[in-house]
Amino acid sequence: MANHQSSEKRIRQTATRNVRNRYYAKTTRNAVKKLRNTTEKAVAVELLPKVSAMLDKLAKKNVIHDNKASNLKSKLALYVNKL
């Protein structure tokens, strides 16, 4: 167990960040799934910038890796262009 005040605070901060990061990551994953399950091009074109922005924000905050965000954005763009 932590003995220092700073380490106890660090534990509290980490727990809060974990909950927040899990929420944003799950929300983004659901948005990606929703875009992938879309069969109408107009809806997909409308969703793509929003999902891309969500992925960029996660990468910026180091919730996911930059390359993972880029790979997902690339695959989603290819999917939308194929529709």
PDB file of C-alpha atoms in Angstrom, residues 11-76:
ATOM      1  CA  ILE A  11      -3.242   6.139  -7.473  1.00  0.00           C
ATOM      2  CA  ARG A  12      -6.449   8.202  -7.354  1.00  0.00           C
ATOM      3  CA  GLN A  13      -5.536  10.033 -10.564  1.00  0.00           C
ATOM      4  CA  THR A  14      -4.707   6.795 -12.360  1.00  0.00           C
ATOM      5  CA  ALA A  15      -8.019   5.222 -11.372  1.00  0.00           C
ATOM      6  CA  THR A  16      -9.926   8.258 -12.628  1.00  0.00           C
ATOM      7  CA  ARG A  17      -8.024   8.289 -15.933  1.00  0.00           C
ATOM      8  CA  ASN A  18      -8.568   4.557 -16.440  1.00  0.00           C
ATOM      9  CA  VAL A  19     -12.327   4.972 -16.134  1.00  0.00           C
ATOM     10  CA  ARG A  20     -12.351   7.983 -18.452  1.00  0.00           C
ATOM     11  CA  ASN A  21     -10.090   6.344 -21.059  1.00  0.00           C
ATOM     12  CA  ARG A  22     -12.152   3.140 -21.019  1.00  0.00           C
ATOM     13  CA  TYR A  23     -15.332   5.142 -21.627  1.00  0.00           C
ATOM     14  CA  TYR A  24     -13.922   7.128 -24.562  1.00  0.00           C
ATOM     15  CA  ALA A  25     -12.279   4.055 -26.107  1.00  0.00           C
ATOM     16  CA  LYS A  26     -15.508   2.039 -25.903  1.00  0.00           C
ATOM     17  CA  THR A  27     -17.537   4.917 -27.347  1.00  0.00           C
ATOM     18  CA  THR A  28     -15.123   5.181 -30.264  1.00  0.00           C
ATOM     19  CA  ARG A  29     -15.169   1.415 -30.865  1.00  0.00           C
ATOM     20  CA  ASN A  30     -18.967   1.519 -31.014  1.00  0.00           C
ATOM     21  CA  ALA A  31     -18.815   4.401 -33.500  1.00  0.00           C
ATOM     22  CA  VAL A  32     -16.368   2.437 -35.685  1.00  0.00           C
ATOM     23  CA  LYS A  33     -18.678  -0.600 -35.597  1.00  0.00           C
ATOM     24  CA  LYS A  34     -21.647   1.569 -36.500  1.00  0.00           C
ATOM     25  CA  LEU A  35     -19.768   2.998 -39.488  1.00  0.00           C
ATOM     26  CA  ARG A  36     -18.653  -0.456 -40.641  1.00  0.00           C
ATOM     27  CA  ASN A  37     -22.213  -1.779 -40.451  1.00  0.00           C
ATOM     28  CA  THR A  38     -23.566   1.107 -42.515  1.00  0.00           C
ATOM     29  CA  THR A  39     -24.571   0.195 -46.053  1.00  0.00           C
ATOM     30  CA  GLU A  40     -25.729   3.617 -47.230  1.00  0.00           C
ATOM     31  CA  LYS A  41     -23.001   5.820 -48.670  1.00  0.00           C
ATOM     32  CA  ALA A  42     -24.600   9.127 -47.636  1.00  0.00           C
ATOM     33  CA  VAL A  43     -24.758   8.074 -43.973  1.00  0.00           C
ATOM     34  CA  ALA A  44     -21.227   6.686 -44.073  1.00  0.00           C
ATOM     35  CA  VAL A  45     -19.801   9.872 -45.607  1.00  0.00           C
ATOM     36  CA  GLU A  46     -21.489  11.860 -42.854  1.00  0.00           C
ATOM     37  CA  LEU A  47     -20.126   9.601 -40.074  1.00  0.00           C
ATOM     38  CA  LEU A  48     -16.538   9.307 -41.333  1.00  0.00           C
ATOM     39  CA  PRO A  49     -15.251  12.758 -40.218  1.00  0.00           C
ATOM     40  CA  LYS A  50     -16.789  12.327 -36.765  1.00  0.00           C
ATOM     41  CA  VAL A  51     -15.238   8.902 -36.262  1.00  0.00           C
ATOM     42  CA  SER A  52     -11.886  10.120 -37.593  1.00  0.00           C
ATOM     43  CA  ALA A  53     -11.924  12.998 -35.127  1.00  0.00           C
ATOM     44  CA  MET A  54     -12.695  10.600 -32.274  1.00  0.00           C
ATOM     45  CA  LEU A  55      -9.759   8.395 -33.264  1.00  0.00           C
ATOM     46  CA  ASP A  56      -7.449  11.416 -33.526  1.00  0.00           C
ATOM     47  CA  LYS A  57      -8.432  12.580 -30.056  1.00  0.00           C
ATOM     48  CA  LEU A  58      -7.762   9.139 -28.571  1.00  0.00           C
ATOM     49  CA  ALA A  59      -4.362   9.025 -30.251  1.00  0.00           C
ATOM     50  CA  LYS A  60      -3.525  12.534 -29.067  1.00  0.00           C
ATOM     51  CA  LYS A  61      -4.288  11.559 -25.468  1.00  0.00           C
ATOM     52  CA  ASN A  62      -2.314   8.288 -25.822  1.00  0.00           C
ATOM     53  CA  VAL A  63      -5.350   6.107 -25.204  1.00  0.00           C
ATOM     54  CA  ILE A  64      -4.541   4.307 -28.459  1.00  0.00           C
ATOM     55  CA  HIS A  65      -1.352   4.381 -30.497  1.00  0.00           C
ATOM     56  CA  ASP A  66      -0.993   6.907 -33.312  1.00  0.00           C
ATOM     57  CA  ASN A  67      -0.429   4.170 -35.883  1.00  0.00           C
ATOM     58  CA  LYS A  68      -3.527   2.266 -34.769  1.00  0.00           C
ATOM     59  CA  ALA A  69      -5.610   5.394 -35.250  1.00  0.00           C
ATOM     60  CA  SER A  70      -4.090   5.935 -38.698  1.00  0.00           C
ATOM     61  CA  ASN A  71      -4.691   2.327 -39.724  1.00  0.00           C
ATOM     62  CA  LEU A  72      -8.317   2.443 -38.590  1.00  0.00           C
ATOM     63  CA  LYS A  73      -8.930   5.743 -40.377  1.00  0.00           C
ATOM     64  CA  SER A  74      -7.390   4.375 -43.560  1.00  0.00           C
ATOM     65  CA  LYS A  75      -9.482   1.200 -43.509  1.00  0.00           C
ATOM     66  CA  LEU A  76     -12.653   3.139 -42.785  1.00  0.00           C
TER      67      LEU A  76
END
